[in-house]
């Protein structure tokens, strides 16, 4: 469910995104895309940089940000990640 905690490795990948984009708002590009990349990298290691995966991550991020509830959840996640990143 959405209430399940993230595993440590996944959280570390997300926090790395927050460190790279410190101070930026949650947006589909580049923040959302990179968060999706981080999630995909956890599920499909080594595929992160391929063009297909980049395009897919961008589309997924745009879809999330078009949905008001998903966007709100991502904004809360982003705030939490930014706190973790310091």
Coordinates of N, CA, C and O in Angstrom, one line a residue:
X1 N 0.8 -1.2 0.0 CA 0.0 0.0 0.0 C 0.9 1.2 0.0 O 2.1 1.2 0.2
X2 N 0.2 2.4 -0.1 CA 1.0 3.7 -0.2 C 1.6 4.0 1.2 O 2.4 4.9 1.3
X3 N 1.1 3.3 2.3 CA 1.6 3.6 3.6 C 2.8 2.8 4.0 O 3.4 3.0 5.0
X4 N 3.2 1.9 3.1 CA 4.4 1.1 3.4 C 5.7 1.9 3.3 O 5.8 2.7 2.4
X5 N 6.6 1.8 4.3 CA 7.8 2.6 4.2 C 8.7 2.2 3.0 O 8.7 1.0 2.6
X6 N 9.5 3.1 2.5 CA 10.4 2.8 1.5 C 11.6 2.1 2.1 O 12.0 2.3 3.2
X7 N 12.2 1.2 1.3 CA 13.4 0.5 1.9 C 14.5 1.5 1.8 O 14.5 2.5 1.2
X8 N 15.6 1.2 2.6 CA 16.7 2.1 2.7 C 17.4 2.5 1.4 O 17.6 3.6 1.2
X9 N 17.6 1.5 0.6 CA 18.3 1.8 -0.7 C 17.4 2.7 -1.6 O 17.9 3.6 -2.2
X10 N 16.1 2.5 -1.6 CA 15.2 3.3 -2.4 C 15.2 4.8 -1.8 O 15.3 5.7 -2.6
X11 N 15.1 4.9 -0.5 CA 15.1 6.2 0.1 C 16.4 6.9 -0.2 O 16.4 8.1 -0.5
X12 N 17.6 6.2 -0.2 CA 18.9 6.8 -0.5 C 18.9 7.3 -1.9 O 19.4 8.4 -2.2
X13 N 18.3 6.6 -2.9 CA 18.3 7.1 -4.3 C 17.4 8.3 -4.4 O 17.8 9.3 -5.1
X14 N 16.3 8.4 -3.7 CA 15.4 9.6 -3.7 C 16.1 10.8 -3.0 O 16.0 11.9 -3.5
X15 N 16.8 10.5 -1.9 CA 17.5 11.6 -1.2 C 18.6 12.2 -2.1 O 18.8 13.4 -2.1
X16 N 19.2 11.3 -2.9 CA 20.3 11.8 -3.8 C 19.7 12.8 -4.8 O 20.3 13.8 -5.2
X17 N 18.5 12.5 -5.3 CA 17.8 13.4 -6.2 C 17.5 14.7 -5.5 O 17.7 15.8 -6.1
X18 N 17.1 14.7 -4.3 CA 16.8 15.9 -3.5 C 18.1 16.7 -3.3 O 18.1 17.9 -3.4
X19 N 19.2 16.1 -3.1 CA 20.5 16.8 -2.9 C 20.8 17.5 -4.2 O 21.3 18.6 -4.2
X20 N 20.6 16.8 -5.4 CA 20.9 17.5 -6.7 C 20.1 18.6 -7.0 O 20.5 19.5 -7.7
X21 N 18.8 18.6 -6.5 CA 17.9 19.7 -6.8 C 17.4 20.5 -5.6 O 16.3 21.0 -5.5
X22 N 18.3 20.6 -4.6 CA 18.0 21.3 -3.4 C 17.5 22.7 -3.7 O 18.0 23.4 -4.5
X23 N 16.4 23.0 -3.0 CA 15.8 24.3 -3.1 C 14.8 24.5 -4.3 O 14.2 25.5 -4.4
X24 N 14.7 23.5 -5.1 CA 13.8 23.5 -6.3 C 12.4 23.0 -5.9 O 12.3 22.1 -5.1
X25 N 11.4 23.5 -6.5 CA 10.0 23.0 -6.2 C 9.9 21.6 -6.9 O 10.6 21.3 -7.8
X26 N 8.9 20.9 -6.4 CA 8.5 19.6 -7.1 C 7.8 19.9 -8.4 O 6.8 20.6 -8.4
X27 N 8.5 19.5 -9.5 CA 7.9 19.7 -10.8 C 8.1 18.4 -11.6 O 8.9 17.5 -11.2
X28 N 7.4 18.3 -12.7 CA 7.5 17.0 -13.5 C 8.9 16.9 -14.1 O 9.5 15.8 -14.1
X29 N 9.5 18.0 -14.5 CA 10.9 18.1 -15.1 C 11.7 19.1 -14.3 O 11.2 20.3 -14.2
X30 N 12.8 18.8 -13.8 CA 13.5 17.5 -13.8 C 13.2 16.7 -12.6 O 13.5 15.5 -12.6
X31 N 12.6 17.3 -11.5 CA 12.5 16.5 -10.2 C 11.7 15.3 -10.4 O 12.1 14.2 -10.0
X32 N 10.5 15.4 -10.9 CA 9.6 14.2 -11.0 C 10.3 13.1 -11.9 O 10.3 11.9 -11.5
X33 N 10.9 13.5 -13.0 CA 11.5 12.6 -13.9 C 12.6 11.8 -13.2 O 12.8 10.6 -13.3
X34 N 13.4 12.6 -12.4 CA 14.5 11.9 -11.7 C 14.1 11.0 -10.6 O 14.7 10.0 -10.3
X35 N 13.0 11.4 -9.9 CA 12.4 10.5 -8.9 C 11.9 9.2 -9.5 O 12.2 8.1 -9.0
X36 N 11.3 9.3 -10.7 CA 10.9 8.1 -11.4 C 12.1 7.3 -11.8 O 12.1 6.1 -11.7
X37 N 13.1 8.0 -12.3 CA 14.4 7.3 -12.7 C 14.9 6.5 -11.5 O 15.3 5.3 -11.6
X38 N 14.9 7.1 -10.3 CA 15.4 6.5 -9.1 C 14.6 5.3 -8.7 O 15.1 4.2 -8.4
X39 N 13.3 5.4 -8.9 CA 12.4 4.2 -8.6 C 12.6 3.1 -9.7 O 12.7 1.9 -9.3
X40 N 12.8 3.5 -10.9 CA 13.1 2.5 -12.0 C 14.4 1.8 -11.8 O 14.5 0.6 -12.0
X41 N 15.4 2.6 -11.3 CA 16.7 2.0 -11.1 C 16.7 1.0 -10.0 O 17.4 -0.1 -10.1
X42 N 15.8 1.2 -9.0 CA 15.6 0.2 -8.0 C 15.0 -1.1 -8.5 O 15.3 -2.2 -8.0
X43 N 14.1 -1.0 -9.5 CA 13.5 -2.2 -10.0 C 14.2 -2.8 -11.2 O 14.1 -4.0 -11.4
X44 N 14.9 -2.0 -12.0 CA 15.6 -2.4 -13.2 C 17.0 -1.9 -13.2 O 17.3 -1.0 -14.0
X45 N 17.9 -2.4 -12.4 CA 19.3 -1.8 -12.3 C 20.0 -1.8 -13.6 O 19.8 -2.7 -14.4
X46 N 20.7 -0.7 -13.9 CA 21.5 -0.6 -15.1 C 20.8 -0.1 -16.3 O 21.4 0.1 -17.3
X47 N 19.5 0.2 -16.2 CA 18.7 0.6 -17.3 C 18.5 2.1 -17.3 O 17.9 2.7 -18.1
X48 N 18.9 2.7 -16.2 CA 18.6 4.1 -15.9 C 18.9 5.1 -17.0 O 18.1 6.0 -17.3
X49 N 20.0 5.0 -17.7 CA 20.4 6.0 -18.6 C 19.9 5.8 -20.1 O 20.2 6.7 -20.9
X50 N 19.3 4.7 -20.4 CA 18.9 4.4 -21.7 C 17.8 5.4 -22.2 O 16.9 5.7 -21.3
X51 N 17.8 5.8 -23.4 CA 16.8 6.7 -23.9 C 15.3 6.2 -23.7 O 14.5 7.0 -23.3
X52 N 15.1 4.9 -23.9 CA 13.7 4.4 -23.6 C 13.3 4.7 -22.2 O 12.2 5.1 -22.0
X53 N 14.2 4.4 -21.2 CA 13.8 4.6 -19.8 C 13.7 6.0 -19.5 O 12.8 6.4 -18.7
X54 N 14.5 6.9 -20.1 CA 14.4 8.3 -19.9 C 13.0 8.8 -20.4 O 12.3 9.6 -19.7
X55 N 12.6 8.4 -21.5 CA 11.3 8.9 -22.1 C 10.2 8.3 -21.3 O 9.2 9.1 -21.0
X56 N 10.3 7.1 -20.8 CA 9.2 6.5 -20.0 C 9.1 7.3 -18.7 O 8.0 7.6 -18.2
X57 N 10.3 7.5 -18.1 CA 10.3 8.3 -16.8 C 9.6 9.6 -16.9 O 8.9 10.1 -16.1
X58 N 9.9 10.3 -18.0 CA 9.4 11.7 -18.3 C 7.8 11.6 -18.4 O 7.1 12.4 -17.8
X59 N 7.4 10.6 -19.1 CA 5.9 10.4 -19.3 C 5.2 10.1 -18.0 O 4.2 10.6 -17.7
X60 N 5.8 9.2 -17.2 CA 5.3 8.8 -15.9 C 5.2 10.0 -15.0 O 4.2 10.3 -14.4
X61 N 6.3 10.8 -15.0 CA 6.3 12.0 -14.1 C 5.2 13.0 -14.6 O 4.5 13.5 -13.7
X62 N 5.1 13.2 -15.9 CA 4.0 14.1 -16.3 C 2.6 13.6 -15.9 O 1.8 14.4 -15.5
X63 N 2.4 12.3 -16.1 CA 1.1 11.7 -15.7 C 0.9 12.0 -14.2 O -0.2 12.3 -13.8
X64 N 1.9 11.7 -13.4 CA 1.7 11.9 -11.9 C 1.3 13.4 -11.6 O 0.5 13.7 -10.8
X65 N 2.0 14.3 -12.3 CA 1.8 15.7 -12.0 C 0.5 16.3 -12.6 O 0.0 17.3 -12.2
X66 N -0.1 15.6 -13.5 CA -1.4 16.0 -14.1 C -2.5 15.6 -13.2 O -3.6 16.2 -13.2
X67 N -2.3 14.6 -12.3 CA -3.4 14.1 -11.4 C -3.2 14.8 -10.1 O -2.2 14.8 -9.4
X68 N -4.3 15.6 -9.7 CA -4.1 16.4 -8.5 C -3.8 15.6 -7.2 O -2.9 16.1 -6.4
X69 N -4.3 14.5 -7.0 CA -4.0 13.7 -5.8 C -2.6 13.2 -5.9 O -1.8 13.2 -4.9
X70 N -2.2 12.6 -7.0 CA -0.8 12.1 -7.1 C 0.2 13.3 -7.0 O 1.2 13.1 -6.4
X71 N -0.1 14.4 -7.6 CA 0.8 15.6 -7.4 C 0.9 16.0 -6.0 O 2.0 16.3 -5.5
X72 N -0.2 16.0 -5.2 CA -0.1 16.4 -3.8 C 0.8 15.4 -3.0 O 1.6 15.8 -2.2
X73 N 0.6 14.1 -3.3 CA 1.5 13.1 -2.7 C 2.9 13.3 -3.0 O 3.8 13.2 -2.2
X74 N 3.2 13.6 -4.3 CA 4.6 13.8 -4.7 C 5.2 15.0 -4.1 O 6.4 15.0 -3.7
X75 N 4.4 16.1 -3.9 CA 4.9 17.3 -3.2 C 5.2 17.0 -1.8 O 6.2 17.5 -1.3
X76 N 4.4 16.2 -1.1 CA 4.7 15.8 0.3 C 5.9 15.0 0.3 O 6.8 15.2 1.2
X77 N 6.1 14.0 -0.6 CA 7.3 13.2 -0.6 C 8.5 14.1 -0.9 O 9.5 13.9 -0.2
X78 N 8.4 15.0 -1.8 CA 9.5 15.9 -2.1 C 9.9 16.7 -0.9 O 11.1 16.9 -0.6
X79 N 8.9 17.2 -0.1 CA 9.2 18.0 1.1 C 10.0 17.1 2.1 O 11.0 17.6 2.7
X80 N 9.5 15.9 2.2 CA 10.2 15.0 3.1 C 11.6 14.7 2.7 O 12.6 14.7 3.5
X81 N 11.8 14.5 1.4 CA 13.1 14.2 0.8 C 14.1 15.3 1.0 O 15.3 15.2 1.3
X82 N 13.6 16.5 0.8 CA 14.4 17.7 1.0 C 14.8 17.9 2.4 O 16.0 18.3 2.7
X83 N 14.0 17.6 3.4 CA 14.3 17.6 4.8 C 15.5 16.6 5.0 O 16.4 16.9 5.7
X84 N 15.3 15.4 4.5 CA 16.3 14.3 4.7 C 17.6 14.7 4.1 O 18.7 14.4 4.6
X85 N 17.6 15.4 2.9 CA 18.8 15.8 2.2 C 19.5 16.9 3.0 O 20.7 17.2 2.7
X86 N 18.8 17.6 3.9 CA 19.5 18.7 4.6 C 19.5 19.9 3.9 O 20.2 20.8 3.7

